Every structure is written in structure tokens, then in C-alpha cells.
């Protein structure tokens, strides 16, 4: 409960900082919203010319996009540090978090907010409500499934960023790993088979972050929902273990800095 | 290293009147000056081989996804050609369009930063035109990035779908249209960066421009695929000339008017030059220099 209050405090503080530059804030949020709209337009044009591709049509892709955008938006809006703390590790900038009483990893994750992420969140909600026309139960399912999706995304990002403990500055590699997850999570799952499909449910967990939740939204199954929550818990445990194992190798940059 | 060489040369020139008299002037001097900026920018890129590798990984991923998408689409449509392109040509087309988009330098953020930090005041007093300096720098970066990305893209396309028939004439025409497309993109990116004179943050404007280019420029879908009246409007817009046009010419231009594309690009270039010039002049008037 105390940790939840801590997270909420940071979310509020991050909003206050971002809203100091109000025009910039809304420009970024709007920019990301339009970016997502462009992708929906792409799929709209695609499916107006080619009706169905391996069982996927426009309604299916819209659901996939709304869910993926919402989950990704919450993950990087609330836990914005997960987007690129690899560089902070490489530059020896983690000292600040080490001397404070809060859990280092959680503090590192919530201390930054990706402003644009709120454009994704708004887009996800708007598209889900406007195009999917969900019932109240489906809205509840959407929110319930977004929890493990966010957790798995954050866990994956933590592992990708933690590579910096072993590889030095792995920022480029980390960005590619996160980019790969986003790319795969926003294309029809039916396109990928064989080994690629196995990879998408393990090494690059687009299947767990997007495909499975979207399938569950259409065909609800409590055992699979429980399995998804189990996978999310396991992912968080592994990510935390990887981070703290790596942290033992961390070398301070002896930087003098002021955070106000 | 090059800066030190330049100083030595200048000292040498000062000590000798005849060599000073031989110093090139006018267009030749400008060419030498901006040529040096271009060369320096090109050489700087050699230091970022890792970045080129990262671009390669991204390209490999996105082309793999597109390969699966189009393979499924061709199979579902039970056709050998879509928008006049075979499956192999489609993947080559995407390799070229992705290379064009991925190789774009983030010029807008450099100009935006110059304006917001006030660094533009320093650059304005140098013996270099601000826009021309950025053009030379941009071209050096872009040429390196495009060549390396295209090489990776072609290798990937070859690996995924094998070769497609290409002609030397088409390659030359594609290069010409690509050169004009690059100039237009430079002007638009530069102009967006200059909007920092009036806006807190121009990155969202650039994001929108980039996304419009990706969709209406034809990066993800050849513009021939766009249906009906909407398709006709999109093909008439100038964005296609920046991505779709050069890529379509490169892989084969049956039923495609290269002359029409060139005309459209020249008109767009002129309009952009006029517009960005007006933005630049209006912005420069807002520069205030206090103290020293």
C-alpha cells in the first residue's frame, strides 16, 4: 500500500513537471495520438483493398491496436524509466536511487514519465470505445487484461535495459529490443508461425502482451487469464532478479548532480 | 584534424600574397566551403558504424514482418501482381522506401535546439549561410546513411525473395528523383525546426510530418493500392514524390510517368523553398543578442 502511494505520488509529480510546459505537453500527447491514428488509417486502407488476411480484418486489428497502445501507454507513462535506463547505468547515474530508502528498481522506473505515452492511452481508450463498441463486461475485461500486459512489458524492458550492467552502454540494443516487441505486437498474430511464433511467446513476448489478451477479449477463458497473470508474475520476478544481480556489478560515475 | 589543417593553410596563405590572390571566390569558394562541410559530415558518420548496424537490425525486422504480411496477402488474393508489382518487387519496393525513411537525419531537432538555446546567434555571424551550412551537413549525413541502409535493405530483399530485374536507366532516373526528394525533405525538416521561434517544442510537428510521409508518401503501401477517389487525391499530393516516386522508378516504372514525377517534385521544391525562406526571414527578425 505504501509502495502504491509512492507510485501515485510520482505520477502526480511527473504530471506537474510536464504540465509546467502545458503547450508542449499537449502537443506531444496530440502528436502521439495522431501517430497511432495514422496506423489505423494504414490498416483501414489495407483492409479496404484486401478484405481478410488469415482471419484478420479491420475489427480485429483495431482491437489489437487499442489494447497494445493502451498497455504500452500505461507502461511508459507510469513506469517511464523502463524506456531507457540502460544509458543511466552506463553513465553511472544510478547513485541517486541507491542512497534513498525506496526500492531502487521501482524508484528508477517511476521517476520518469514519457509524456507522449498519454497519447497512446487516450488513443487506446478512444478507439476501443468508438470502433469496438464494447459492453461493460468487455471494458472490465480490457482493464483486467491490461494489468498483466503492462507488467510483462515493463519486465521485458527491465531485462533489456539491465543488459547495460554486463555489456556497457546497451542503449541501442535495448531500443531495438523494445522496438521489436512493439512491431510484432501491432501486426496480426496469424502472420507468424513456426519458430517465430515460439519466439513471440517467449524471447519477444508480443504474444503475451497483445495477442493472447486480444484473443481473450473475444473468447473469455478464466484459466487462460490466470495463466496470463502467472506469466506476468514470473516475468516480474525474473526481471527483478536480473536487475539486482546486475546491480552488484554497477560502478558509480561519481557524478555531482542536483535534482530539484 | 581538418580544422587544424585549415588554420595552417590560412596562415600559409597570409604569408604569401600570390596564394592569397589565388584564393577562390564566388561560386567556387562557396563550393569549396560547403564541400568541406559535406565531407566532414560524411567522415563523422564513419565513426557511427554501430548506429548503421542498429538501423540494419530494425530494417531486417520490419522487412521480415512485411514479408509475412504480403506473402499472406498475395496468397489470400490468389494473384501474382498487386498494384502492378509481383511479390518480390513489393519487398524490394519496401526495402527502398524503408531505406529512404530510415536514413533521414533528425535535422529538425538540431535547428530547434539552435533556436531555443540561442546558439543560432553564434552561427549567424560565421562566414557560412545558416541554411546552406545545414544543407551541406544534412547531405553528408544522409548520403552515408542512405547508402549503408540501402545496401543492407537490398541484401535482405535478396535473401528474402531473391533478385528482381533492375535497369541502369531506371537506377539513374531513381537517383535523380531521389535527389529532388531529399532536397524537399531537407527544406521541410529545416522549416519545422525553425518553428521553434514560435513554438515551445517542434518534435510533435515533425512526428506528424514523418507519419504523413510514411502513410501518404507510400512507405508502407504503394500509392496504387489506395482505393478510388481517395487514392487519386493521395497520388496528386506532393508526399508521394518524396518516397513512392523514387522507389517506384527504381524497381520499374511501367505505366508510371517519370516526367510527371519530376515536374511535381520541381514545383514542390520551389513552393517549399519559398515557404521556408519566408519562415526563416520572419524567424531571424526575432533573434535578440544581448551583451557579449
Coordinates of C-alpha atoms in Angstrom, one line a residue:
Chain A
X1 CA 0.0 0.0 0.0
X2 CA 2.9 2.3 0.9
X3 CA 4.5 1.5 -2.4
X4 CA 1.3 2.2 -4.3
X5 CA 1.1 5.6 -2.6
X6 CA 4.7 6.2 -3.6
X7 CA 4.0 5.3 -7.3
X8 CA 0.9 7.6 -7.3
X9 CA 2.9 10.4 -5.7
X10 CA 5.5 10.2 -8.5
X11 CA 2.8 10.0 -11.2
X12 CA 1.3 13.2 -9.8
X13 CA 4.7 14.9 -9.5
X14 CA 5.6 13.8 -13.1
X15 CA 2.4 15.3 -14.4
X16 CA 3.0 18.6 -12.5
X17 CA 6.5 18.8 -14.1
X18 CA 5.2 18.0 -17.6
X19 CA 2.3 20.5 -17.3
X20 CA 4.7 23.3 -16.5
X21 CA 5.1 23.4 -20.3
X22 CA 1.5 23.0 -21.0
X23 CA 1.6 23.6 -24.7
X24 CA 4.5 21.3 -25.2
X25 CA 2.7 18.6 -23.1
X26 CA -0.5 18.7 -25.2
X27 CA 1.5 18.9 -28.5
X28 CA 3.3 15.7 -27.6
X29 CA 0.2 13.9 -26.5
X30 CA -1.7 15.0 -29.6
X31 CA 1.3 14.1 -31.8
X32 CA 1.4 10.5 -30.5
X33 CA -2.4 10.3 -30.8
X34 CA -2.1 11.3 -34.5
X35 CA 0.8 8.8 -34.9
X36 CA -1.5 6.0 -33.8
X37 CA -4.3 7.3 -35.9
X38 CA -2.0 7.1 -38.9
X39 CA -1.5 3.3 -38.2
X40 CA -5.2 2.7 -38.0
X41 CA -5.6 4.6 -41.3
X42 CA -3.0 2.4 -42.8
X43 CA -4.9 -0.7 -41.8
X44 CA -8.2 0.9 -42.8
X45 CA -6.7 1.4 -46.3
X46 CA -5.2 -2.1 -46.4
X47 CA -8.4 -3.8 -45.4
X48 CA -10.5 -1.7 -47.8
X49 CA -8.4 -3.3 -50.6
X50 CA -7.8 -6.7 -49.2
X51 CA -10.7 -7.9 -47.1
X52 CA -9.3 -10.5 -44.7
X53 CA -5.7 -11.8 -44.2
X54 CA -5.6 -15.1 -42.3
X55 CA -8.7 -14.4 -40.3
X56 CA -7.7 -10.8 -39.5
X57 CA -9.9 -8.0 -40.7
X58 CA -10.2 -4.3 -39.7
X59 CA -12.2 -5.0 -36.4
X60 CA -9.5 -7.5 -35.2
X61 CA -6.6 -5.1 -36.0
X62 CA -8.4 -2.2 -34.3
X63 CA -8.9 -4.2 -31.1
X64 CA -5.2 -5.3 -31.2
X65 CA -4.1 -1.7 -31.7
X66 CA -6.3 -0.2 -29.0
X67 CA -5.2 -2.8 -26.5
X68 CA -1.5 -2.6 -27.3
X69 CA -1.5 1.2 -27.4
X70 CA -3.3 1.4 -24.0
X71 CA -1.0 -1.1 -22.3
X72 CA 2.2 0.4 -23.8
X73 CA 1.0 3.9 -22.8
X74 CA 0.3 2.9 -19.2
X75 CA 3.7 1.1 -19.0
X76 CA 5.7 4.0 -20.3
X77 CA 3.5 6.7 -18.8
X78 CA 3.6 5.4 -15.2
X79 CA 6.9 3.5 -15.4
X80 CA 8.6 5.8 -17.9
X81 CA 12.1 4.9 -16.7
X82 CA 11.7 1.5 -18.3
X83 CA 12.1 3.1 -21.7
X84 CA 15.8 3.8 -21.3
X85 CA 17.6 3.4 -18.0
X86 CA 20.3 1.4 -19.8
X87 CA 22.0 4.8 -20.5
X88 CA 21.8 5.8 -16.8
X89 CA 23.5 2.6 -15.8
X90 CA 26.2 3.1 -18.4
X91 CA 26.8 6.7 -17.3
X92 CA 26.9 5.8 -13.6
X93 CA 23.8 7.8 -12.9
X94 CA 22.1 5.3 -10.6
X95 CA 23.8 6.5 -7.4
X96 CA 20.9 8.9 -6.6
X97 CA 18.5 5.9 -6.3
X98 CA 20.9 3.8 -4.2
X99 CA 21.1 6.2 -1.3
X100 CA 17.3 6.6 -0.9
X101 CA 15.1 4.2 1.2
X102 CA 12.7 3.2 -1.6
X103 CA 13.3 0.1 -3.8
X104 CA 15.9 1.1 -6.4
X105 CA 14.3 -0.6 -9.4
X106 CA 10.8 0.8 -8.7
X107 CA 12.2 4.3 -8.0
X108 CA 14.2 4.2 -11.2
X109 CA 11.1 3.1 -13.2
X110 CA 8.6 5.7 -11.8
X111 CA 10.9 8.7 -11.6
X112 CA 10.5 9.4 -15.3
X113 CA 7.3 9.8 -17.4
X114 CA 7.1 9.6 -21.2
X115 CA 4.7 12.4 -21.9
X116 CA 3.8 11.0 -25.4
X117 CA 2.7 7.8 -23.7
X118 CA -0.6 9.5 -22.6
X119 CA -1.4 10.0 -26.3
X120 CA -1.2 6.2 -26.6
X121 CA -3.5 5.8 -23.6
X122 CA -6.1 8.3 -25.0
X123 CA -5.9 6.6 -28.4
X124 CA -6.4 3.1 -26.9
X125 CA -9.5 4.2 -25.0
X126 CA -11.0 6.2 -27.8
X127 CA -10.5 3.6 -30.5
X128 CA -11.8 0.8 -28.2
X129 CA -14.9 2.7 -27.3
X130 CA -15.6 4.1 -30.8
X131 CA -14.8 1.1 -33.0
X132 CA -15.2 -2.0 -30.9
X133 CA -18.5 -0.7 -29.1
X134 CA -17.7 -2.8 -26.0
X135 CA -20.2 -3.9 -23.4
X136 CA -19.5 -3.0 -19.7
X137 CA -18.1 -6.6 -19.2
X138 CA -15.7 -6.2 -22.1
X139 CA -14.5 -2.9 -20.7
X140 CA -13.8 -4.6 -17.4
X141 CA -12.0 -7.4 -19.3
X142 CA -9.9 -4.9 -21.2
X143 CA -8.8 -3.3 -17.9
X144 CA -8.2 -6.6 -16.2
X145 CA -6.1 -7.9 -19.0
X146 CA -4.1 -4.7 -19.3
X147 CA -2.6 -5.3 -15.9
X148 CA -0.5 -8.4 -16.8
X149 CA 0.2 -6.9 -20.2
X150 CA 1.7 -3.8 -18.6
X151 CA 3.6 -6.0 -16.1
X152 CA 5.1 -8.2 -18.9
X153 CA 6.1 -5.2 -21.0
X154 CA 7.8 -3.5 -18.0
X155 CA 9.6 -6.7 -17.0
X156 CA 10.8 -7.2 -20.6
X157 CA 12.0 -3.6 -20.7
X158 CA 13.8 -4.0 -17.3
X159 CA 15.7 -7.1 -18.6
X160 CA 16.6 -5.3 -21.9
X161 CA 17.9 -2.3 -20.1
X162 CA 19.7 -4.4 -17.5
X163 CA 22.0 -5.7 -20.3
X164 CA 23.9 -2.5 -19.7
X165 CA 25.3 -4.0 -16.4
X166 CA 27.1 -6.6 -18.5
X167 CA 27.6 -5.0 -21.9
X168 CA 28.4 -1.4 -21.0
X169 CA 26.2 1.0 -22.9
X170 CA 23.5 -1.3 -24.4
X171 CA 21.1 1.6 -25.2
X172 CA 21.0 0.9 -28.9
X173 CA 20.4 -2.8 -28.4
X174 CA 17.8 -2.1 -25.7
X175 CA 15.9 0.3 -28.1
X176 CA 15.9 -2.4 -30.8
X177 CA 14.6 -5.0 -28.3
X178 CA 11.8 -2.7 -27.3
X179 CA 11.1 -1.7 -30.9
X180 CA 10.9 -5.4 -31.9
X181 CA 8.3 -6.0 -29.2
X182 CA 6.2 -3.0 -30.4
X183 CA 6.4 -4.0 -34.1
X184 CA 5.4 -7.6 -33.5
X185 CA 2.7 -6.7 -31.0
X186 CA 0.9 -4.5 -33.5
X187 CA 0.7 -6.8 -36.5
X188 CA -1.8 -9.7 -36.9
X189 CA -0.5 -12.8 -34.9
X190 CA -1.8 -15.1 -37.7
X191 CA 1.1 -13.9 -39.9
X192 CA 3.6 -15.6 -37.8
X193 CA 4.0 -19.4 -37.4
X194 CA 6.6 -22.0 -36.5
X195 CA 9.7 -20.8 -34.7
X196 CA 8.7 -17.1 -35.0
X197 CA 5.5 -17.9 -33.0
X198 CA 7.5 -19.6 -30.3
X199 CA 9.8 -16.6 -30.1
X200 CA 6.8 -14.3 -29.8
X201 CA 5.6 -16.1 -26.7
X202 CA 9.0 -16.2 -25.0
X203 CA 12.0 -14.1 -26.1
X204 CA 10.0 -11.3 -27.5
X205 CA 6.7 -11.7 -25.6
X206 CA 4.4 -9.9 -28.1
X207 CA 2.1 -12.9 -27.8
X208 CA 1.6 -12.4 -24.1
X209 CA 1.5 -8.6 -24.2
X210 CA -1.0 -8.3 -27.1
X211 CA -2.1 -11.4 -29.0
X212 CA -3.4 -13.5 -26.0
X213 CA -5.2 -10.7 -24.3
X214 CA -7.0 -9.7 -27.5
X215 CA -8.0 -13.3 -28.1
X216 CA -9.3 -13.5 -24.5
X217 CA -11.3 -10.3 -25.1
X218 CA -13.2 -12.2 -27.8
X219 CA -13.3 -15.6 -26.2
X220 CA -13.0 -15.3 -22.5
X221 CA -11.3 -18.1 -20.5
X222 CA -10.6 -17.8 -16.8
X223 CA -7.9 -20.5 -16.8
X224 CA -6.0 -18.6 -19.6
X225 CA -6.5 -15.3 -17.7
X226 CA -5.0 -17.0 -14.6
X227 CA -2.1 -18.3 -16.8
X228 CA -1.5 -14.8 -18.1
X229 CA -1.4 -13.4 -14.6
X230 CA 1.0 -16.2 -13.6
X231 CA 3.3 -15.4 -16.6
X232 CA 3.3 -11.8 -15.6
X233 CA 4.3 -12.6 -12.0
X234 CA 7.0 -14.9 -13.2
X235 CA 8.2 -12.2 -15.7
X236 CA 8.4 -9.6 -12.9
X237 CA 10.3 -12.0 -10.6
X238 CA 12.8 -12.8 -13.3
X239 CA 13.2 -9.1 -14.3
X240 CA 13.8 -8.1 -10.6
X241 CA 16.3 -10.9 -10.2
X242 CA 18.2 -9.9 -13.3
X243 CA 18.2 -6.2 -12.3
X244 CA 19.5 -6.8 -8.8
X245 CA 22.1 -9.4 -10.0
X246 CA 23.3 -6.8 -12.4
X247 CA 23.3 -4.0 -9.9
X248 CA 26.1 -5.8 -8.0
X249 CA 28.3 -5.1 -11.0
X250 CA 27.3 -1.4 -11.1
X251 CA 30.1 1.1 -10.9
X252 CA 29.3 4.7 -9.8
X253 CA 30.1 7.6 -12.1
X254 CA 30.9 9.8 -9.1
X255 CA 28.7 12.4 -10.7
X256 CA 27.9 15.6 -8.8
X257 CA 24.3 16.5 -9.7
X258 CA 21.4 18.3 -8.2
X259 CA 17.8 17.1 -8.6
X260 CA 15.2 19.8 -7.8
Chain B
X1 CA 42.1 17.4 -37.6
X2 CA 40.6 19.1 -40.6
X3 CA 40.1 22.4 -38.6
X4 CA 43.8 22.4 -37.8
X5 CA 44.8 21.8 -41.4
X6 CA 42.6 24.7 -42.4
X7 CA 44.3 27.1 -40.0
X8 CA 47.7 26.1 -41.2
X9 CA 46.6 26.7 -44.8
X10 CA 45.2 30.1 -43.9
X11 CA 48.4 31.1 -42.2
X12 CA 50.3 29.9 -45.3
X13 CA 48.1 32.0 -47.4
X14 CA 48.5 35.1 -45.4
X15 CA 52.3 34.9 -45.6
X16 CA 52.2 34.7 -49.3
X17 CA 50.4 37.3 -51.4
X18 CA 50.2 35.3 -54.7
X19 CA 48.5 32.3 -53.0
X20 CA 46.0 34.8 -51.3
X21 CA 45.2 36.1 -54.8
X22 CA 44.6 32.6 -55.9
X23 CA 42.0 32.0 -53.2
X24 CA 38.8 31.0 -55.0
X25 CA 36.0 33.5 -54.9
X26 CA 32.3 33.4 -55.7
X27 CA 30.7 30.2 -56.6
X28 CA 34.0 28.2 -56.4
X29 CA 34.7 29.5 -52.9
X30 CA 31.2 28.6 -51.8
X31 CA 31.5 25.2 -53.3
X32 CA 34.8 24.6 -51.6
X33 CA 33.4 25.8 -48.2
X34 CA 30.3 23.8 -48.2
X35 CA 32.1 20.9 -49.9
X36 CA 34.3 20.8 -46.8
X37 CA 31.2 20.8 -44.5
X38 CA 29.8 17.9 -46.6
X39 CA 33.0 15.9 -46.4
X40 CA 33.4 16.5 -42.6
X41 CA 29.8 15.4 -42.1
X42 CA 30.3 12.3 -44.2
X43 CA 33.5 11.4 -42.3
X44 CA 31.8 11.9 -39.0
X45 CA 29.3 9.2 -40.0
X46 CA 32.1 6.7 -40.4
X47 CA 32.5 6.9 -36.6
X48 CA 29.0 5.6 -36.1
X49 CA 29.2 2.2 -37.7
X50 CA 27.3 0.8 -34.7
X51 CA 24.4 3.0 -35.4
X52 CA 24.3 1.7 -39.0
X53 CA 24.2 -1.8 -37.6
X54 CA 21.3 -0.9 -35.4
X55 CA 19.5 0.5 -38.4
X56 CA 20.2 -2.8 -40.2
X57 CA 18.6 -4.8 -37.4
X58 CA 15.5 -2.6 -37.4
X59 CA 15.3 -2.9 -41.2
X60 CA 15.6 -6.7 -41.0
X61 CA 12.8 -6.9 -38.5
X62 CA 10.4 -4.6 -40.4
X63 CA 11.1 -6.3 -43.7
X64 CA 10.5 -9.7 -42.2
X65 CA 7.1 -8.6 -40.8
X66 CA 6.2 -7.0 -44.2
X67 CA 7.3 -10.2 -46.0
X68 CA 4.9 -12.2 -43.8
X69 CA 2.1 -9.7 -44.4
X70 CA 2.4 -9.5 -48.1
X71 CA 3.0 -13.3 -48.5
X72 CA -0.3 -13.8 -46.7
X73 CA -2.0 -11.1 -48.8
X74 CA -0.8 -12.4 -52.2
X75 CA -1.9 -15.9 -51.1
X76 CA -5.3 -14.6 -49.9
X77 CA -5.9 -12.6 -53.1
X78 CA -4.7 -15.5 -55.3
X79 CA -2.9 -13.2 -57.6
X80 CA 0.6 -12.8 -59.0
X81 CA 0.5 -9.0 -59.0
X82 CA -0.8 -6.3 -56.7
X83 CA -0.7 -2.7 -57.9
X84 CA 1.3 -4.0 -60.8
X85 CA 4.0 -5.5 -58.5
X86 CA 5.0 -9.1 -58.1
X87 CA 5.6 -10.3 -54.5
X88 CA 9.4 -10.0 -55.0
X89 CA 9.0 -6.4 -56.4
X90 CA 6.8 -5.5 -53.5
X91 CA 9.5 -6.5 -51.0
X92 CA 12.2 -4.7 -53.0
X93 CA 9.9 -1.6 -53.2
X94 CA 9.6 -1.7 -49.4
X95 CA 13.3 -2.1 -48.9
X96 CA 13.9 1.1 -50.9
X97 CA 11.1 3.1 -49.2
X98 CA 12.2 2.0 -45.7
X99 CA 15.8 3.0 -46.6
X100 CA 14.6 6.4 -47.7
X101 CA 12.7 7.0 -44.5
X102 CA 15.2 5.4 -42.0
X103 CA 18.1 7.4 -43.5
X104 CA 16.5 10.8 -42.7
X105 CA 18.7 12.7 -40.2
X106 CA 17.0 14.5 -37.3
X107 CA 17.7 17.9 -38.7
X108 CA 14.6 19.5 -37.1
X109 CA 15.9 18.8 -33.6
X110 CA 19.3 20.4 -34.4
X111 CA 17.7 23.5 -35.7
X112 CA 15.1 23.5 -32.9
X113 CA 17.9 23.3 -30.4
X114 CA 19.8 26.1 -32.1
X115 CA 16.8 28.4 -31.9
X116 CA 15.8 27.5 -28.3
X117 CA 19.3 27.7 -26.8
X118 CA 20.1 30.8 -28.8
X119 CA 23.1 29.1 -30.5
X120 CA 21.7 30.3 -33.8
X121 CA 23.1 33.8 -32.9
X122 CA 26.6 32.4 -33.0
X123 CA 26.2 30.6 -36.2
X124 CA 24.7 33.6 -37.9
X125 CA 27.9 35.6 -37.5
X126 CA 30.1 32.9 -39.1
X127 CA 31.1 33.2 -42.7
X128 CA 28.6 30.5 -43.7
X129 CA 25.0 30.7 -44.7
X130 CA 23.0 29.1 -41.9
X131 CA 20.7 27.2 -44.2
X132 CA 23.4 26.3 -46.7
X133 CA 25.6 25.0 -43.8
X134 CA 22.8 22.8 -42.6
X135 CA 22.1 21.6 -46.1
X136 CA 25.8 20.5 -46.7
X137 CA 25.8 18.8 -43.3
X138 CA 22.5 17.1 -43.9
X139 CA 23.5 15.8 -47.3
X140 CA 26.8 14.4 -45.9
X141 CA 24.9 12.5 -43.2
X142 CA 22.0 11.5 -45.4
X143 CA 24.2 10.1 -48.2
X144 CA 26.1 7.9 -45.8
X145 CA 23.0 6.7 -44.0
X146 CA 21.1 6.1 -47.2
X147 CA 23.9 4.1 -48.9
X148 CA 24.5 1.9 -45.9
X149 CA 20.8 1.3 -45.2
X150 CA 20.0 0.6 -48.9
X151 CA 22.9 -1.8 -49.1
X152 CA 21.5 -3.7 -46.1
X153 CA 18.0 -3.5 -47.5
X154 CA 19.0 -4.9 -50.8
X155 CA 20.9 -7.7 -49.1
X156 CA 17.8 -8.5 -47.1
X157 CA 15.4 -8.4 -50.0
X158 CA 17.8 -10.7 -51.9
X159 CA 17.8 -13.1 -49.0
X160 CA 14.0 -13.0 -48.5
X161 CA 12.7 -13.0 -52.1
X162 CA 15.7 -13.2 -54.5
X163 CA 16.6 -10.8 -57.3
X164 CA 14.2 -8.7 -59.4
X165 CA 15.0 -7.3 -62.8
X166 CA 16.5 -3.8 -62.5
X167 CA 17.7 -1.5 -65.2
X168 CA 20.6 1.1 -65.3
X169 CA 18.3 3.7 -66.8
X170 CA 15.8 3.3 -64.0
X171 CA 18.5 3.5 -61.4
X172 CA 19.8 6.8 -62.9
X173 CA 16.2 8.2 -63.0
X174 CA 15.6 7.0 -59.5
X175 CA 18.7 8.8 -58.3
X176 CA 17.6 12.0 -59.9
X177 CA 14.2 11.9 -58.4
X178 CA 15.6 10.8 -55.1
X179 CA 18.0 13.9 -55.1
X180 CA 15.0 16.2 -55.6
X181 CA 13.0 14.3 -52.9
X182 CA 16.0 14.7 -50.4
X183 CA 16.1 18.5 -51.1
X184 CA 12.3 18.8 -50.4
X185 CA 12.7 16.8 -47.2
X186 CA 15.6 19.0 -46.1
X187 CA 13.5 22.1 -46.6
X188 CA 10.5 20.7 -44.7
X189 CA 12.7 19.4 -41.8
X190 CA 14.6 22.7 -41.6
X191 CA 11.3 24.7 -41.7
X192 CA 9.8 22.6 -38.9
X193 CA 12.9 23.2 -36.8
X194 CA 12.6 26.9 -37.4
X195 CA 9.1 26.8 -36.0
X196 CA 10.8 26.8 -32.6
X197 CA 10.9 30.6 -33.0
X198 CA 7.2 30.5 -32.2
X199 CA 6.6 27.1 -30.5
X200 CA 7.9 25.5 -27.3
X201 CA 8.5 22.1 -28.9
X202 CA 8.6 21.2 -32.6
X203 CA 9.1 17.5 -32.1
X204 CA 5.4 16.7 -32.4
X205 CA 5.1 18.6 -35.6
X206 CA 8.0 16.6 -37.0
X207 CA 6.4 13.4 -35.8
X208 CA 3.2 14.3 -37.6
X209 CA 5.1 15.2 -40.8
X210 CA 7.0 11.9 -40.6
X211 CA 3.9 9.8 -40.1
X212 CA 2.2 11.6 -43.0
X213 CA 5.2 10.8 -45.1
X214 CA 5.1 7.2 -44.1
X215 CA 1.4 6.8 -45.0
X216 CA 0.7 9.3 -47.8
X217 CA 4.3 9.1 -49.0
X218 CA 3.9 5.4 -49.7
X219 CA 6.4 3.9 -47.4
X220 CA 4.2 1.1 -46.2
X221 CA 1.9 0.7 -49.2
X222 CA 2.4 1.6 -52.8
X223 CA 0.1 4.5 -53.6
X224 CA -1.5 2.5 -56.4
X225 CA -3.1 0.3 -53.7
X226 CA -5.1 3.3 -52.3
X227 CA -8.7 2.9 -53.5
X228 CA -11.0 5.2 -55.5
X229 CA -11.2 9.0 -55.2
X230 CA -9.1 8.9 -52.0
X231 CA -6.3 7.2 -54.0
X232 CA -6.4 9.8 -56.7
X233 CA -6.2 12.6 -54.2
X234 CA -3.2 10.9 -52.4
X235 CA -1.4 10.4 -55.6
X236 CA -1.8 14.1 -56.5
X237 CA -0.4 15.2 -53.2
X238 CA 3.4 16.0 -53.1
X239 CA 4.2 13.4 -50.4
X240 CA 4.3 10.6 -52.9
X241 CA 7.2 12.4 -54.7
X242 CA 9.3 12.0 -51.6
X243 CA 9.1 8.3 -51.1
X244 CA 6.8 6.4 -53.5
X245 CA 8.0 8.1 -56.7
X246 CA 11.8 7.3 -56.4
X247 CA 11.1 3.8 -55.1
X248 CA 8.6 3.0 -57.9
X249 CA 11.1 4.3 -60.5
X250 CA 13.9 2.2 -59.0
X251 CA 12.1 -1.1 -59.2
X252 CA 10.5 -0.5 -62.6
X253 CA 8.2 2.2 -63.9
X254 CA 5.8 0.5 -66.2
X255 CA 2.8 2.8 -66.6
X256 CA 4.4 5.4 -64.4
X257 CA 5.3 8.9 -65.7
X258 CA 8.9 9.8 -64.7
X259 CA 8.5 13.2 -66.4
X260 CA 5.3 13.8 -64.4
X261 CA 7.0 12.9 -61.2
X262 CA 10.0 15.3 -61.9
X263 CA 7.6 18.1 -62.7
X264 CA 5.7 17.6 -59.5
X265 CA 8.9 17.5 -57.5
X266 CA 10.3 20.7 -59.0
X267 CA 7.0 22.5 -58.3
X268 CA 7.1 21.2 -54.7
X269 CA 10.7 22.2 -54.3
X270 CA 10.0 25.7 -55.4
X271 CA 7.0 26.1 -53.2
X272 CA 8.9 24.7 -50.2
X273 CA 11.9 27.0 -50.8
X274 CA 9.5 30.0 -50.9
X275 CA 7.7 29.0 -47.8
X276 CA 10.8 28.0 -45.7
X277 CA 12.5 31.2 -46.9
X278 CA 9.7 33.3 -45.6
X279 CA 9.7 31.4 -42.2
X280 CA 13.5 31.8 -42.0
X281 CA 13.3 35.6 -42.6
X282 CA 10.5 36.0 -40.2
X283 CA 12.3 34.0 -37.5
X284 CA 15.7 35.7 -37.9
X285 CA 14.0 39.0 -37.1
X286 CA 13.1 37.6 -33.7
X287 CA 16.7 36.9 -32.7
X288 CA 17.9 39.3 -30.0
X289 CA 21.5 39.4 -29.0
X290 CA 22.3 41.0 -25.6
X291 CA 25.7 41.5 -24.2
X292 CA 28.8 39.6 -25.2

